[in-house]
């Protein structure tokens, strides 16, 4: 098997960079969405309470399920 050319390496690197940007953006959206949905605006404690933890767990789980489903429907068959 021949080694990839410089142009192929650049394309591979660009694709990996785009994938990383996509994942960071998705993580930031997930964090923002679940935090706003589950954490009260009035901070009483320095740590999340049990209800907030449970809500965040469920929110993240649903977010990943929907993301994977949409990916499959759009033809992206690999899981995230």
PDB file of N, CA and C in Angstrom:
ATOM      1  N   UNK A   1       0.844  -1.177   0.000  1.00  0.00           N
ATOM      2  CA  UNK A   1       0.000   0.000   0.000  1.00  0.00           C
ATOM      3  C   UNK A   1       0.891   1.243   0.000  1.00  0.00           C
ATOM      4  N   UNK A   2       0.620   2.150  -0.888  1.00  0.00           N
ATOM      5  CA  UNK A   2       1.437   3.351  -1.030  1.00  0.00           C
ATOM      6  C   UNK A   2       1.117   4.358   0.067  1.00  0.00           C
ATOM      7  N   UNK A   3       2.128   5.104   0.448  1.00  0.00           N
ATOM      8  CA  UNK A   3       1.940   6.148   1.453  1.00  0.00           C
ATOM      9  C   UNK A   3       1.130   7.288   0.856  1.00  0.00           C
ATOM     10  N   UNK A   4       0.280   7.944   1.660  1.00  0.00           N
ATOM     11  CA  UNK A   4      -0.522   9.053   1.129  1.00  0.00           C
ATOM     12  C   UNK A   4       0.359  10.224   0.706  1.00  0.00           C
ATOM     13  N   UNK A   5      -0.047  10.881  -0.361  1.00  0.00           N
ATOM     14  CA  UNK A   5       0.684  12.054  -0.837  1.00  0.00           C
ATOM     15  C   UNK A   5       0.459  13.224   0.109  1.00  0.00           C
ATOM     16  N   UNK A   6       1.227  14.292  -0.092  1.00  0.00           N
ATOM     17  CA  UNK A   6       1.069  15.478   0.749  1.00  0.00           C
ATOM     18  C   UNK A   6      -0.333  16.052   0.633  1.00  0.00           C
ATOM     19  N   UNK A   7      -0.889  16.017  -0.587  1.00  0.00           N
ATOM     20  CA  UNK A   7      -2.241  16.548  -0.790  1.00  0.00           C
ATOM     21  C   UNK A   7      -3.273  15.699  -0.051  1.00  0.00           C
ATOM     22  N   UNK A   8      -3.101  14.371  -0.094  1.00  0.00           N
ATOM     23  CA  UNK A   8      -4.014  13.478   0.626  1.00  0.00           C
ATOM     24  C   UNK A   8      -3.900  13.683   2.136  1.00  0.00           C
ATOM     25  N   UNK A   9      -2.666  13.892   2.601  1.00  0.00           N
ATOM     26  CA  UNK A   9      -2.473  14.147   4.029  1.00  0.00           C
ATOM     27  C   UNK A   9      -3.178  15.425   4.449  1.00  0.00           C
ATOM     28  N   UNK A  10      -3.098  16.453   3.619  1.00  0.00           N
ATOM     29  CA  UNK A  10      -3.771  17.718   3.921  1.00  0.00           C
ATOM     30  C   UNK A  10      -5.283  17.537   3.950  1.00  0.00           C
ATOM     31  N   UNK A  11      -5.807  16.739   3.016  1.00  0.00           N
ATOM     32  CA  UNK A  11      -7.247  16.481   2.986  1.00  0.00           C
ATOM     33  C   UNK A  11      -7.681  15.707   4.232  1.00  0.00           C
ATOM     34  N   UNK A  12      -6.885  14.714   4.612  1.00  0.00           N
ATOM     35  CA  UNK A  12      -7.193  13.925   5.805  1.00  0.00           C
ATOM     36  C   UNK A  12      -7.169  14.818   7.041  1.00  0.00           C
ATOM     37  N   UNK A  13      -6.153  15.663   7.132  1.00  0.00           N
ATOM     38  CA  UNK A  13      -6.037  16.579   8.269  1.00  0.00           C
ATOM     39  C   UNK A  13      -7.216  17.553   8.302  1.00  0.00           C
ATOM     40  N   UNK A  14      -7.609  18.070   7.137  1.00  0.00           N
ATOM     41  CA  UNK A  14      -8.734  19.006   7.067  1.00  0.00           C
ATOM     42  C   UNK A  14     -10.028  18.330   7.500  1.00  0.00           C
ATOM     43  N   UNK A  15     -10.215  17.077   7.089  1.00  0.00           N
ATOM     44  CA  UNK A  15     -11.420  16.342   7.487  1.00  0.00           C
ATOM     45  C   UNK A  15     -11.422  16.095   9.001  1.00  0.00           C
ATOM     46  N   UNK A  16     -10.270  15.737   9.548  1.00  0.00           N
ATOM     47  CA  UNK A  16     -10.172  15.499  10.992  1.00  0.00           C
ATOM     48  C   UNK A  16     -10.421  16.792  11.765  1.00  0.00           C
ATOM     49  N   UNK A  17      -9.905  17.884  11.243  1.00  0.00           N
ATOM     50  CA  UNK A  17     -10.109  19.187  11.879  1.00  0.00           C
ATOM     51  C   UNK A  17     -11.593  19.565  11.864  1.00  0.00           C
ATOM     52  N   UNK A  18     -12.260  19.334  10.740  1.00  0.00           N
ATOM     53  CA  UNK A  18     -13.688  19.631  10.610  1.00  0.00           C
ATOM     54  C   UNK A  18     -14.494  18.767  11.577  1.00  0.00           C
ATOM     55  N   UNK A  19     -14.123  17.500  11.683  1.00  0.00           N
ATOM     56  CA  UNK A  19     -14.806  16.586  12.601  1.00  0.00           C
ATOM     57  C   UNK A  19     -14.653  17.062  14.042  1.00  0.00           C
ATOM     58  N   UNK A  20     -13.457  17.499  14.402  1.00  0.00           N
ATOM     59  CA  UNK A  20     -13.220  17.995  15.757  1.00  0.00           C
ATOM     60  C   UNK A  20     -14.048  19.248  16.025  1.00  0.00           C
ATOM     61  N   UNK A  21     -14.097  20.162  15.054  1.00  0.00           N
ATOM     62  CA  UNK A  21     -14.907  21.375  15.200  1.00  0.00           C
ATOM     63  C   UNK A  21     -16.371  21.012  15.400  1.00  0.00           C
ATOM     64  N   UNK A  22     -16.865  20.036  14.631  1.00  0.00           N
ATOM     65  CA  UNK A  22     -18.251  19.593  14.748  1.00  0.00           C
ATOM     66  C   UNK A  22     -18.519  19.030  16.142  1.00  0.00           C
ATOM     67  N   UNK A  23     -17.620  18.192  16.630  1.00  0.00           N
ATOM     68  CA  UNK A  23     -17.821  17.572  17.943  1.00  0.00           C
ATOM     69  C   UNK A  23     -17.763  18.597  19.072  1.00  0.00           C
ATOM     70  N   UNK A  24     -16.861  19.563  18.966  1.00  0.00           N
ATOM     71  CA  UNK A  24     -16.776  20.613  19.990  1.00  0.00           C
ATOM     72  C   UNK A  24     -18.052  21.447  19.975  1.00  0.00           C
ATOM     73  N   UNK A  25     -18.526  21.797  18.786  1.00  0.00           N
ATOM     74  CA  UNK A  25     -19.764  22.573  18.678  1.00  0.00           C
ATOM     75  C   UNK A  25     -20.939  21.799  19.265  1.00  0.00           C
ATOM     76  N   UNK A  26     -21.013  20.501  18.956  1.00  0.00           N
ATOM     77  CA  UNK A  26     -22.101  19.675  19.469  1.00  0.00           C
ATOM     78  C   UNK A  26     -22.017  19.566  20.996  1.00  0.00           C
ATOM     79  N   UNK A  27     -20.812  19.382  21.525  1.00  0.00           N
ATOM     80  CA  UNK A  27     -20.644  19.308  22.971  1.00  0.00           C
ATOM     81  C   UNK A  27     -21.072  20.613  23.639  1.00  0.00           C
ATOM     82  N   UNK A  28     -20.690  21.739  23.043  1.00  0.00           N
ATOM     83  CA  UNK A  28     -21.066  23.037  23.607  1.00  0.00           C
ATOM     84  C   UNK A  28     -22.578  23.233  23.582  1.00  0.00           C
ATOM     85  N   UNK A  29     -23.235  22.819  22.504  1.00  0.00           N
ATOM     86  CA  UNK A  29     -24.700  22.923  22.430  1.00  0.00           C
ATOM     87  C   UNK A  29     -25.356  22.023  23.471  1.00  0.00           C
ATOM     88  N   UNK A  30     -24.848  20.804  23.601  1.00  0.00           N
ATOM     89  CA  UNK A  30     -25.387  19.865  24.581  1.00  0.00           C
ATOM     90  C   UNK A  30     -25.237  20.433  25.991  1.00  0.00           C
ATOM     91  N   UNK A  31     -24.061  20.935  26.306  1.00  0.00           N
ATOM     92  CA  UNK A  31     -23.806  21.500  27.628  1.00  0.00           C
ATOM     93  C   UNK A  31     -24.732  22.678  27.910  1.00  0.00           C
ATOM     94  N   UNK A  32     -24.838  23.583  26.957  1.00  0.00           N
ATOM     95  CA  UNK A  32     -25.680  24.767  27.122  1.00  0.00           C
ATOM     96  C   UNK A  32     -27.152  24.365  27.287  1.00  0.00           C
ATOM     97  N   UNK A  33     -27.630  23.481  26.431  1.00  0.00           N
ATOM     98  CA  UNK A  33     -29.032  23.060  26.466  1.00  0.00           C
ATOM     99  C   UNK A  33     -29.382  22.380  27.782  1.00  0.00           C
ATOM    100  N   UNK A  34     -28.579  21.401  28.179  1.00  0.00           N
ATOM    101  CA  UNK A  34     -28.894  20.639  29.390  1.00  0.00           C
ATOM    102  C   UNK A  34     -28.694  21.472  30.656  1.00  0.00           C
ATOM    103  N   UNK A  35     -27.692  22.336  30.669  1.00  0.00           N
ATOM    104  CA  UNK A  35     -27.490  23.189  31.836  1.00  0.00           C
ATOM    105  C   UNK A  35     -28.683  24.122  32.016  1.00  0.00           C
ATOM    106  N   UNK A  36     -29.112  24.775  30.929  1.00  0.00           N
ATOM    107  CA  UNK A  36     -30.240  25.703  31.020  1.00  0.00           C
ATOM    108  C   UNK A  36     -31.536  24.998  31.392  1.00  0.00           C
ATOM    109  N   UNK A  37     -31.688  23.763  30.935  1.00  0.00           N
ATOM    110  CA  UNK A  37     -32.909  23.017  31.213  1.00  0.00           C
ATOM    111  C   UNK A  37     -32.939  22.484  32.647  1.00  0.00           C
ATOM    112  N   UNK A  38     -31.781  22.114  33.197  1.00  0.00           N
ATOM    113  CA  UNK A  38     -31.761  21.350  34.439  1.00  0.00           C
ATOM    114  C   UNK A  38     -31.281  22.089  35.677  1.00  0.00           C
ATOM    115  N   UNK A  39     -30.538  23.159  35.523  1.00  0.00           N
ATOM    116  CA  UNK A  39     -29.946  23.822  36.683  1.00  0.00           C
ATOM    117  C   UNK A  39     -30.693  25.119  36.964  1.00  0.00           C
ATOM    118  N   UNK A  40     -31.076  25.280  38.231  1.00  0.00           N
ATOM    119  CA  UNK A  40     -31.798  26.493  38.629  1.00  0.00           C
ATOM    120  C   UNK A  40     -30.904  27.715  38.482  1.00  0.00           C
ATOM    121  N   UNK A  41     -31.527  28.847  38.214  1.00  0.00           N
ATOM    122  CA  UNK A  41     -30.781  30.094  38.069  1.00  0.00           C
ATOM    123  C   UNK A  41     -30.280  30.622  39.408  1.00  0.00           C
ATOM    124  N   UNK A  42     -30.945  30.260  40.472  1.00  0.00           N
ATOM    125  CA  UNK A  42     -30.536  30.695  41.810  1.00  0.00           C
ATOM    126  C   UNK A  42     -29.633  29.615  42.406  1.00  0.00           C
ATOM    127  N   UNK A  43     -28.358  29.914  42.479  1.00  0.00           N
ATOM    128  CA  UNK A  43     -27.389  28.935  42.981  1.00  0.00           C
ATOM    129  C   UNK A  43     -27.387  28.947  44.506  1.00  0.00           C
ATOM    130  N   UNK A  44     -27.771  27.817  45.095  1.00  0.00           N
ATOM    131  CA  UNK A  44     -27.806  27.697  46.547  1.00  0.00           C
ATOM    132  C   UNK A  44     -26.593  26.918  47.043  1.00  0.00           C
ATOM    133  N   UNK A  45     -26.142  25.974  46.247  1.00  0.00           N
ATOM    134  CA  UNK A  45     -25.031  25.098  46.633  1.00  0.00           C
ATOM    135  C   UNK A  45     -23.919  25.175  45.597  1.00  0.00           C
ATOM    136  N   UNK A  46     -22.756  24.729  45.985  1.00  0.00           N
ATOM    137  CA  UNK A  46     -21.626  24.723  45.057  1.00  0.00           C
ATOM    138  C   UNK A  46     -21.648  23.485  44.152  1.00  0.00           C
ATOM    139  N   UNK A  47     -22.511  22.523  44.483  1.00  0.00           N
ATOM    140  CA  UNK A  47     -22.602  21.292  43.696  1.00  0.00           C
ATOM    141  C   UNK A  47     -24.042  21.081  43.246  1.00  0.00           C
ATOM    142  N   UNK A  48     -24.200  20.276  42.198  1.00  0.00           N
ATOM    143  CA  UNK A  48     -25.545  19.962  41.709  1.00  0.00           C
ATOM    144  C   UNK A  48     -26.263  19.075  42.713  1.00  0.00           C
ATOM    145  N   UNK A  49     -27.586  19.294  42.854  1.00  0.00           N
ATOM    146  CA  UNK A  49     -28.348  18.412  43.737  1.00  0.00           C
ATOM    147  C   UNK A  49     -28.753  17.154  42.956  1.00  0.00           C
ATOM    148  N   UNK A  50     -29.365  16.197  43.648  1.00  0.00           N
ATOM    149  CA  UNK A  50     -29.697  14.924  43.036  1.00  0.00           C
ATOM    150  C   UNK A  50     -30.655  15.085  41.850  1.00  0.00           C
ATOM    151  N   UNK A  51     -31.629  15.968  41.983  1.00  0.00           N
ATOM    152  CA  UNK A  51     -32.584  16.198  40.894  1.00  0.00           C
ATOM    153  C   UNK A  51     -31.908  16.785  39.661  1.00  0.00           C
ATOM    154  N   UNK A  52     -30.994  17.727  39.881  1.00  0.00           N
ATOM    155  CA  UNK A  52     -30.268  18.330  38.760  1.00  0.00           C
ATOM    156  C   UNK A  52     -29.371  17.297  38.074  1.00  0.00           C
ATOM    157  N   UNK A  53     -28.703  16.472  38.864  1.00  0.00           N
ATOM    158  CA  UNK A  53     -27.856  15.409  38.301  1.00  0.00           C
ATOM    159  C   UNK A  53     -28.675  14.445  37.454  1.00  0.00           C
ATOM    160  N   UNK A  54     -29.815  14.041  37.978  1.00  0.00           N
ATOM    161  CA  UNK A  54     -30.688  13.120  37.259  1.00  0.00           C
ATOM    162  C   UNK A  54     -31.188  13.747  35.961  1.00  0.00           C
ATOM    163  N   UNK A  55     -31.596  14.999  36.032  1.00  0.00           N
ATOM    164  CA  UNK A  55     -32.077  15.713  34.850  1.00  0.00           C
ATOM    165  C   UNK A  55     -30.984  15.803  33.780  1.00  0.00           C
ATOM    166  N   UNK A  56     -29.770  16.137  34.197  1.00  0.00           N
ATOM    167  CA  UNK A  56     -28.663  16.257  33.249  1.00  0.00           C
ATOM    168  C   UNK A  56     -28.348  14.906  32.615  1.00  0.00           C
ATOM    169  N   UNK A  57     -28.355  13.841  33.405  1.00  0.00           N
ATOM    170  CA  UNK A  57     -28.114  12.500  32.859  1.00  0.00           C
ATOM    171  C   UNK A  57     -29.135  12.164  31.776  1.00  0.00           C
ATOM    172  N   UNK A  58     -30.409  12.414  32.073  1.00  0.00           N
ATOM    173  CA  UNK A  58     -31.468  12.120  31.102  1.00  0.00           C
ATOM    174  C   UNK A  58     -31.365  13.009  29.878  1.00  0.00           C
ATOM    175  N   UNK A  59     -31.062  14.290  30.092  1.00  0.00           N
ATOM    176  CA  UNK A  59     -30.953  15.238  28.993  1.00  0.00           C
ATOM    177  C   UNK A  59     -29.827  14.840  28.035  1.00  0.00           C
ATOM    178  N   UNK A  60     -28.666  14.522  28.596  1.00  0.00           N
ATOM    179  CA  UNK A  60     -27.521  14.133  27.771  1.00  0.00           C
ATOM    180  C   UNK A  60     -27.827  12.850  27.012  1.00  0.00           C
ATOM    181  N   UNK A  61     -28.445  11.889  27.687  1.00  0.00           N
ATOM    182  CA  UNK A  61     -28.796  10.627  27.041  1.00  0.00           C
ATOM    183  C   UNK A  61     -29.738  10.856  25.856  1.00  0.00           C
ATOM    184  N   UNK A  62     -30.769  11.654  26.065  1.00  0.00           N
ATOM    185  CA  UNK A  62     -31.722  11.942  24.979  1.00  0.00           C
ATOM    186  C   UNK A  62     -31.047  12.716  23.855  1.00  0.00           C
ATOM    187  N   UNK A  63     -30.182  13.648  24.206  1.00  0.00           N
ATOM    188  CA  UNK A  63     -29.480  14.447  23.199  1.00  0.00           C
ATOM    189  C   UNK A  63     -28.657  13.540  22.293  1.00  0.00           C
ATOM    190  N   UNK A  64     -27.905  12.573  22.889  1.00  0.00           N
ATOM    191  CA  UNK A  64     -27.099  11.644  22.100  1.00  0.00           C
ATOM    192  C   UNK A  64     -27.980  10.740  21.252  1.00  0.00           C
ATOM    193  N   UNK A  65     -29.087  10.264  21.808  1.00  0.00           N
ATOM    194  CA  UNK A  65     -29.989   9.395  21.044  1.00  0.00           C
ATOM    195  C   UNK A  65     -30.520  10.121  19.815  1.00  0.00           C
ATOM    196  N   UNK A  66     -30.960  11.355  20.008  1.00  0.00           N
ATOM    197  CA  UNK A  66     -31.504  12.135  18.896  1.00  0.00           C
ATOM    198  C   UNK A  66     -30.412  12.440  17.874  1.00  0.00           C
ATOM    199  N   UNK A  67     -29.219  12.800  18.348  1.00  0.00           N
ATOM    200  CA  UNK A  67     -28.109  13.089  17.443  1.00  0.00           C
ATOM    201  C   UNK A  67     -27.773  11.866  16.600  1.00  0.00           C
ATOM    202  N   UNK A  68     -27.716  10.698  17.216  1.00  0.00           N
ATOM    203  CA  UNK A  68     -27.430   9.469  16.477  1.00  0.00           C
ATOM    204  C   UNK A  68     -28.543   9.132  15.491  1.00  0.00           C
ATOM    205  N   UNK A  69     -29.785   9.304  15.900  1.00  0.00           N
ATOM    206  CA  UNK A  69     -30.910   9.025  15.025  1.00  0.00           C
ATOM    207  C   UNK A  69     -30.893   9.943  13.805  1.00  0.00           C
ATOM    208  N   UNK A  70     -30.685  11.216  14.031  1.00  0.00           N
ATOM    209  CA  UNK A  70     -30.625  12.172  12.923  1.00  0.00           C
ATOM    210  C   UNK A  70     -29.460  11.824  11.998  1.00  0.00           C
ATOM    211  N   UNK A  71     -28.316  11.470  12.581  1.00  0.00           N
ATOM    212  CA  UNK A  71     -27.163  11.069  11.780  1.00  0.00           C
ATOM    213  C   UNK A  71     -27.468   9.871  10.907  1.00  0.00           C
ATOM    214  N   UNK A  72     -28.172   8.884  11.460  1.00  0.00           N
ATOM    215  CA  UNK A  72     -28.548   7.702  10.685  1.00  0.00           C
ATOM    216  C   UNK A  72     -29.520   8.064   9.577  1.00  0.00           C
ATOM    217  N   UNK A  73     -30.482   8.908   9.895  1.00  0.00           N
ATOM    218  CA  UNK A  73     -31.459   9.306   8.883  1.00  0.00           C
ATOM    219  C   UNK A  73     -30.822  10.102   7.746  1.00  0.00           C
ATOM    220  N   UNK A  74     -29.757  10.825   8.057  1.00  0.00           N
ATOM    221  CA  UNK A  74     -29.062  11.616   7.036  1.00  0.00           C
ATOM    222  C   UNK A  74     -27.985  10.816   6.326  1.00  0.00           C
ATOM    223  N   UNK A  75     -27.844   9.550   6.704  1.00  0.00           N
ATOM    224  CA  UNK A  75     -26.891   8.682   6.001  1.00  0.00           C
ATOM    225  C   UNK A  75     -25.562   8.502   6.691  1.00  0.00           C
ATOM    226  N   UNK A  76     -25.392   9.091   7.854  1.00  0.00           N
ATOM    227  CA  UNK A  76     -24.166   8.925   8.622  1.00  0.00           C
ATOM    228  C   UNK A  76     -24.387   7.723   9.521  1.00  0.00           C
ATOM    229  N   UNK A  77     -23.892   6.554   9.128  1.00  0.00           N
ATOM    230  CA  UNK A  77     -24.215   5.305   9.837  1.00  0.00           C
ATOM    231  C   UNK A  77     -23.323   5.038  11.021  1.00  0.00           C
ATOM    232  N   UNK A  78     -22.244   5.791  11.205  1.00  0.00           N
ATOM    233  CA  UNK A  78     -21.359   5.516  12.333  1.00  0.00           C
ATOM    234  C   UNK A  78     -21.898   6.173  13.591  1.00  0.00           C
ATOM    235  N   UNK A  79     -21.860   5.463  14.726  1.00  0.00           N
ATOM    236  CA  UNK A  79     -22.343   6.072  15.979  1.00  0.00           C
ATOM    237  C   UNK A  79     -21.378   7.113  16.483  1.00  0.00           C
ATOM    238  N   UNK A  80     -21.905   8.054  17.257  1.00  0.00           N
ATOM    239  CA  UNK A  80     -21.102   9.130  17.838  1.00  0.00           C
ATOM    240  C   UNK A  80     -20.602   8.708  19.193  1.00  0.00           C
TER     241      UNK A  80
END
